[in-house]
CSV table of N, CA and C in Angstrom, one decimal:
chain,number,residue,atom,x,y,z
H,1,MET,N,85.4,132.8,100.9
H,1,MET,CA,85.6,134.0,101.7
H,1,MET,C,87.5,133.1,101.5
H,2,GLY,N,87.8,134.5,102.0
H,2,GLY,CA,89.7,134.4,101.7
H,2,GLY,C,89.6,134.9,103.2
H,3,ASN,N,91.1,134.5,104.0
H,3,ASN,CA,91.7,134.8,105.3
H,3,ASN,C,90.6,133.9,106.3
H,4,THR,N,90.2,132.9,105.9
H,4,THR,CA,89.5,132.1,107.1
H,4,THR,C,89.8,130.9,107.9
H,5,HIS,N,89.4,130.3,108.0
H,5,HIS,CA,89.6,128.9,108.9
H,5,HIS,C,88.7,127.8,109.4
H,6,VAL,N,88.5,126.9,108.7
H,6,VAL,CA,86.8,126.2,109.1
H,6,VAL,C,87.5,124.7,109.9
H,7,ILE,N,87.1,124.4,110.6
H,7,ILE,CA,86.4,123.2,111.4
H,7,ILE,C,85.7,122.8,110.7
H,8,GLU,N,85.8,121.5,111.0
H,8,GLU,CA,84.3,120.7,110.3
H,8,GLU,C,84.3,119.3,110.5
H,9,ALA,N,83.4,118.8,111.0
H,9,ALA,CA,82.6,117.5,111.1
H,9,ALA,C,81.7,116.7,110.9
H,10,ARG,N,81.9,116.4,110.1
H,10,ARG,CA,81.2,115.5,108.9
H,10,ARG,C,80.8,113.6,108.9
H,11,TYR,N,79.4,113.3,109.3
H,11,TYR,CA,79.8,112.0,109.8
H,11,TYR,C,78.3,111.6,108.0
H,12,SER,N,78.9,110.0,108.0
H,12,SER,CA,78.2,109.6,106.9
H,12,SER,C,77.6,108.0,107.4
H,13,LEU,N,76.0,108.1,106.7
H,13,LEU,CA,75.6,107.0,107.0
H,13,LEU,C,74.8,106.0,106.2
H,14,LYS,N,75.1,105.0,105.5
H,14,LYS,CA,74.1,104.4,104.5
H,14,LYS,C,73.4,103.0,105.3
H,15,PRO,N,72.3,103.8,105.7
H,15,PRO,CA,70.7,103.3,106.5
H,15,PRO,C,70.6,102.0,106.0
H,16,PHE,N,70.5,102.2,104.8
H,16,PHE,CA,69.8,100.7,104.4
H,16,PHE,C,70.5,99.4,103.7
H,17,SER,N,72.4,99.6,104.1
H,17,SER,CA,73.0,99.0,103.1
H,17,SER,C,72.9,97.1,103.8
H,18,GLY,N,72.6,97.0,104.9
H,18,GLY,CA,72.5,95.2,105.1
H,18,GLY,C,71.2,95.3,104.2
H,19,GLY,N,69.8,95.9,104.2
H,19,GLY,CA,68.3,95.1,103.9
H,19,GLY,C,67.9,94.7,102.7
H,20,SER,N,67.4,94.1,103.0
H,20,SER,CA,66.7,93.0,101.7
H,20,SER,C,66.7,93.9,100.3
H,21,ILE,N,66.7,94.8,100.0
H,21,ILE,CA,66.3,96.0,98.9
H,21,ILE,C,67.6,96.2,98.8
H,22,ALA,N,67.7,95.9,97.3
H,22,ALA,CA,69.6,96.2,96.6
H,22,ALA,C,69.1,97.8,96.6
H,23,THR,N,68.3,98.2,96.0
H,23,THR,CA,68.4,99.4,95.6
H,23,THR,C,68.8,100.6,96.6
H,24,LEU,N,67.8,100.5,98.0
H,24,LEU,CA,68.2,101.2,98.3
H,24,LEU,C,69.5,101.3,100.1
H,25,GLY,N,70.0,100.1,99.2
H,25,GLY,CA,71.6,99.9,99.6
H,25,GLY,C,72.6,100.9,99.2
H,26,LYS,N,72.2,101.5,98.3
H,26,LYS,CA,73.1,103.2,97.6
H,26,LYS,C,72.4,104.3,97.9
H,27,LEU,N,71.7,104.5,99.1
H,27,LEU,CA,71.2,105.1,99.5
H,27,LEU,C,72.0,106.0,100.6
H,28,GLN,N,73.0,107.1,100.6
H,28,GLN,CA,74.2,107.9,101.4
H,28,GLN,C,73.2,109.2,102.4
H,29,THR,N,73.2,109.4,103.4
H,29,THR,CA,73.5,110.3,104.4
H,29,THR,C,74.7,110.4,104.8
H,30,ILE,N,74.9,112.2,105.0
H,30,ILE,CA,75.8,112.6,105.4
H,30,ILE,C,75.0,114.3,105.9
H,31,ALA,N,75.7,114.3,106.9
H,31,ALA,CA,75.3,115.4,108.3
H,31,ALA,C,77.1,116.3,108.2
H,32,LYS,N,76.5,117.1,108.0
H,32,LYS,CA,78.0,118.3,108.2
H,32,LYS,C,77.7,119.5,109.4
H,33,VAL,N,78.6,120.0,109.9
H,33,VAL,CA,78.8,121.0,110.8
H,33,VAL,C,80.1,121.6,110.5
H,34,ALA,N,80.2,122.9,109.9
H,34,ALA,CA,81.5,124.0,109.9
H,34,ALA,C,81.2,125.0,110.5
H,35,SER,N,82.3,125.6,111.3
H,35,SER,CA,82.5,126.5,111.9
H,35,SER,C,83.6,127.4,111.3
H,36,PHE,N,83.1,128.7,111.0
H,36,PHE,CA,84.3,129.4,110.3
H,36,PHE,C,84.2,131.0,111.3
H,37,LEU,N,86.0,130.6,111.5
H,37,LEU,CA,87.2,131.7,112.6
H,37,LEU,C,87.9,132.0,111.2
H,38,ARG,N,88.2,133.3,111.6
H,38,ARG,CA,89.2,134.4,110.9
H,38,ARG,C,90.4,134.4,112.3
H,39,PRO,N,91.3,134.1,111.3
H,39,PRO,CA,93.1,134.2,112.7
H,39,PRO,C,93.5,135.8,112.4
H,40,THR,N,92.5,136.8,111.9
H,40,THR,CA,92.8,138.1,113.0
H,40,THR,C,91.9,138.9,112.3
H,41,THR,N,91.9,140.0,112.7
H,41,THR,CA,90.5,140.9,113.1
H,41,THR,C,90.8,142.1,111.8
H,42,GLY,N,91.9,141.4,110.5
H,42,GLY,CA,92.0,141.9,109.4
H,42,GLY,C,91.3,141.8,108.1
H,43,ALA,N,91.1,142.2,107.0
H,43,ALA,CA,90.2,142.5,105.5
H,43,ALA,C,89.9,141.1,105.8
H,44,ILE,N,88.1,140.9,105.4
H,44,ILE,CA,88.3,139.3,104.6
H,44,ILE,C,86.6,140.2,103.5
H,45,SER,N,86.6,139.2,102.2
H,45,SER,CA,86.7,140.2,101.4
H,45,SER,C,84.9,139.7,101.3
H,46,ASP,N,84.1,140.3,102.4
H,46,ASP,CA,83.0,139.6,102.3
H,46,ASP,C,81.9,141.0,102.5
H,47,PRO,N,80.6,142.0,102.1
H,47,PRO,CA,80.5,143.0,101.7
H,47,PRO,C,79.5,142.8,103.4
H,48,PHE,N,78.9,142.1,103.6
H,48,PHE,CA,78.1,142.3,104.9
H,48,PHE,C,78.8,141.9,106.5
H,49,LEU,N,80.7,141.6,106.5
H,49,LEU,CA,81.2,141.4,107.1
H,49,LEU,C,81.6,143.2,107.9
H,50,ASP,N,81.1,143.5,109.5
H,50,ASP,CA,81.6,144.1,109.9
H,50,ASP,C,83.1,144.3,109.7
H,51,SER,N,83.5,145.5,109.4
H,51,SER,CA,85.1,146.3,109.6
H,51,SER,C,85.1,146.7,110.3
H,52,ALA,N,84.4,147.1,111.5
H,52,ALA,CA,85.3,147.0,113.3
H,52,ALA,C,84.4,146.5,113.9
H,53,SER,N,84.5,145.2,113.5
H,53,SER,CA,84.4,144.2,114.2
H,53,SER,C,85.3,143.6,114.6
H,54,THR,N,85.7,142.6,116.1
H,54,THR,CA,87.1,142.4,116.1
H,54,THR,C,86.7,140.7,116.8
H,55,SER,N,85.5,140.2,116.7
H,55,SER,CA,85.0,138.7,116.8
H,55,SER,C,85.8,137.6,115.6
H,56,LEU,N,86.1,137.2,116.4
H,56,LEU,CA,86.9,136.0,115.9
H,56,LEU,C,86.4,134.9,115.2
H,57,TYR,N,84.9,134.7,115.3
H,57,TYR,CA,84.1,133.9,115.0
H,57,TYR,C,83.1,134.2,114.2
H,58,LEU,N,82.8,134.0,113.3
H,58,LEU,CA,82.5,134.1,112.0
H,58,LEU,C,80.4,133.7,112.0
H,59,GLY,N,80.8,132.6,112.4
H,59,GLY,CA,79.6,131.3,111.9
H,59,GLY,C,79.4,130.4,112.0
H,60,THR,N,78.5,129.4,111.8
H,60,THR,CA,78.5,127.7,111.7
H,60,THR,C,77.7,127.9,110.9
H,61,GLU,N,77.9,127.1,109.9
H,61,GLU,CA,77.0,126.0,109.0
H,61,GLU,C,76.9,124.7,109.1
H,62,ALA,N,75.5,124.4,108.9
H,62,ALA,CA,74.5,122.6,108.7
H,62,ALA,C,74.3,122.2,107.7
H,63,GLU,N,74.8,121.0,107.5
H,63,GLU,CA,74.3,120.4,106.0
H,63,GLU,C,73.7,119.4,106.4
H,64,LEU,N,72.8,119.0,105.5
H,64,LEU,CA,71.9,117.1,105.1
H,64,LEU,C,72.2,117.1,104.3
H,65,ILE,N,72.6,116.3,103.3
H,65,ILE,CA,73.2,115.4,102.5
H,65,ILE,C,72.7,114.0,102.1
H,66,ALA,N,71.9,114.1,100.8
H,66,ALA,CA,71.5,112.3,101.0
H,66,ALA,C,71.6,112.6,99.1
H,67,ARG,N,72.4,110.8,99.3
H,67,ARG,CA,72.5,110.9,97.6
H,67,ARG,C,72.6,109.5,97.3
H,68,TYR,N,72.3,109.1,96.6
H,68,TYR,CA,71.7,107.9,95.3
H,68,TYR,C,72.1,107.6,94.4
H,69,ARG,N,73.0,106.7,93.8
H,69,ARG,CA,73.3,106.3,92.5
H,69,ARG,C,73.0,104.8,92.6
H,70,PRO,N,71.9,104.8,91.9
H,70,PRO,CA,71.1,103.8,91.2
H,70,PRO,C,72.2,102.6,90.2
H,71,PHE,N,73.0,103.5,89.5
H,71,PHE,CA,74.1,103.3,88.7
H,71,PHE,C,75.6,103.9,88.3
H,72,SER,N,76.1,102.8,88.3
H,72,SER,CA,78.2,103.9,88.2
H,72,SER,C,77.4,105.0,87.7
H,73,ASP,N,77.0,104.9,86.6
H,73,ASP,CA,77.2,106.5,86.4
H,73,ASP,C,76.4,107.3,85.7
H,74,LEU,N,75.3,107.7,87.2
H,74,LEU,CA,74.0,108.0,87.2
H,74,LEU,C,73.4,108.5,89.0
H,75,GLY,N,73.7,109.6,89.0
H,75,GLY,CA,73.7,109.4,90.9
H,75,GLY,C,73.1,110.6,90.7
H,76,LEU,N,72.4,110.6,91.8
H,76,LEU,CA,71.6,112.0,92.5
H,76,LEU,C,71.5,112.5,94.1
H,77,ALA,N,71.9,113.2,94.3
H,77,ALA,CA,72.1,114.2,95.7
H,77,ALA,C,70.9,115.9,95.6
H,78,LEU,N,70.5,115.6,96.9
H,78,LEU,CA,70.0,116.4,97.2
H,78,LEU,C,70.3,117.2,99.1
H,79,SER,N,70.7,118.7,98.5
H,79,SER,CA,71.5,119.2,100.0
H,79,SER,C,70.6,120.1,100.8
H,80,LEU,N,69.9,120.6,101.6
H,80,LEU,CA,70.2,121.1,102.4
H,80,LEU,C,71.0,122.3,103.9
H,81,GLY,N,71.1,123.2,103.5
H,81,GLY,CA,72.2,123.6,104.4
H,81,GLY,C,71.5,125.5,104.9
H,82,VAL,N,71.9,126.1,106.0
H,82,VAL,CA,71.8,126.6,106.8
H,82,VAL,C,73.2,127.3,107.5
H,83,PHE,N,73.2,128.4,107.2
H,83,PHE,CA,74.6,128.9,107.8
H,83,PHE,C,73.9,129.7,109.1
H,84,SER,N,74.2,130.2,109.8
H,84,SER,CA,73.9,131.2,110.8
H,84,SER,C,75.3,131.7,110.9
H,85,PRO,N,75.2,133.2,111.0
H,85,PRO,CA,75.8,133.8,111.1
H,85,PRO,C,75.9,135.0,112.9
H,86,ASN,N,77.5,134.9,113.1
H,86,ASN,CA,77.7,135.5,114.1
H,86,ASN,C,77.0,137.2,114.4
H,87,PRO,N,76.8,137.9,114.6
H,87,PRO,CA,76.0,138.9,114.9
H,87,PRO,C,76.7,139.4,114.6
H,88,ALA,N,77.3,139.4,115.7
H,88,ALA,CA,78.8,140.7,116.4
H,88,ALA,C,79.8,140.9,115.0
H,89,ALA,N,79.5,139.8,114.4
H,89,ALA,CA,80.6,140.3,112.8
H,89,ALA,C,79.7,140.6,112.2
H,90,PHE,N,78.9,140.3,111.8
H,90,PHE,CA,78.2,140.6,109.8
H,90,PHE,C,77.1,141.7,110.9
H,91,THR,N,76.7,142.6,109.9
H,91,THR,CA,75.7,144.0,109.6
H,91,THR,C,74.6,143.7,108.8
H,92,GLY,N,73.4,144.1,109.0
H,92,GLY,CA,72.6,144.4,108.0
H,92,GLY,C,72.0,142.9,107.3
H,93,ALA,N,72.0,142.5,106.4
H,93,ALA,CA,71.1,140.9,105.9
H,93,ALA,C,71.8,139.8,106.1
H,94,GLY,N,73.3,140.3,106.1
H,94,GLY,CA,73.9,139.4,106.2
H,94,GLY,C,74.1,138.5,108.1
H,95,ALA,N,73.6,139.6,109.0
H,95,ALA,CA,73.7,139.3,109.8
H,95,ALA,C,72.5,138.0,110.2
H,96,GLU,N,71.4,137.8,108.9
H,96,GLU,CA,70.1,137.1,109.2
H,96,GLU,C,71.0,135.6,109.1
H,97,LEU,N,70.1,135.1,109.1
H,97,LEU,CA,70.3,133.2,108.8
H,97,LEU,C,69.9,133.1,107.2
H,98,ARG,N,71.1,132.2,106.6
H,98,ARG,CA,71.0,131.9,105.3
H,98,ARG,C,70.4,130.6,105.3
H,99,LEU,N,69.6,130.1,104.2
H,99,LEU,CA,69.3,129.0,104.4
H,99,LEU,C,69.1,128.7,102.1
H,100,ALA,N,69.7,127.3,101.8
H,100,ALA,CA,70.4,127.3,100.9
H,100,ALA,C,69.6,125.6,100.7
H,101,GLY,N,69.6,125.1,99.3
H,101,GLY,CA,69.1,123.9,98.6
H,101,GLY,C,69.7,123.4,97.6
H,102,ARG,N,70.1,122.5,97.0
H,102,ARG,CA,71.0,122.2,96.1
H,102,ARG,C,70.2,121.1,95.0
H,103,LEU,N,69.8,120.5,94.5
H,103,LEU,CA,69.9,119.4,94.2
H,103,LEU,C,70.9,118.8,92.4
H,104,GLU,N,71.1,117.9,92.8
H,104,GLU,CA,71.7,117.6,91.5
H,104,GLU,C,71.6,116.1,91.2
H,105,PHE,N,71.7,116.1,89.5
H,105,PHE,CA,71.9,114.9,88.5
H,105,PHE,C,72.9,114.4,88.0
């Protein structure tokens, strides 16, 4: 979406980096939270956005990511995320919770 601002916080952790099993030390976990805002009540190119809404807060996204890189040229990642839209800013199906997942190889 254009005409938006994002405030993001993220935390990364390698839970097994000091462990005795070397392969588990290559696992990285990430938690992210992002809030989406618009600087004005002007148009945004999202078909589900309520054009009559004056709300500047659009919604919040939370994401959990697990990355595993057993070799320097091979990595796997699993991402799970949820977007919670502000019902005052969206209409119809756009005002519902959105879930997504991605597996990368």
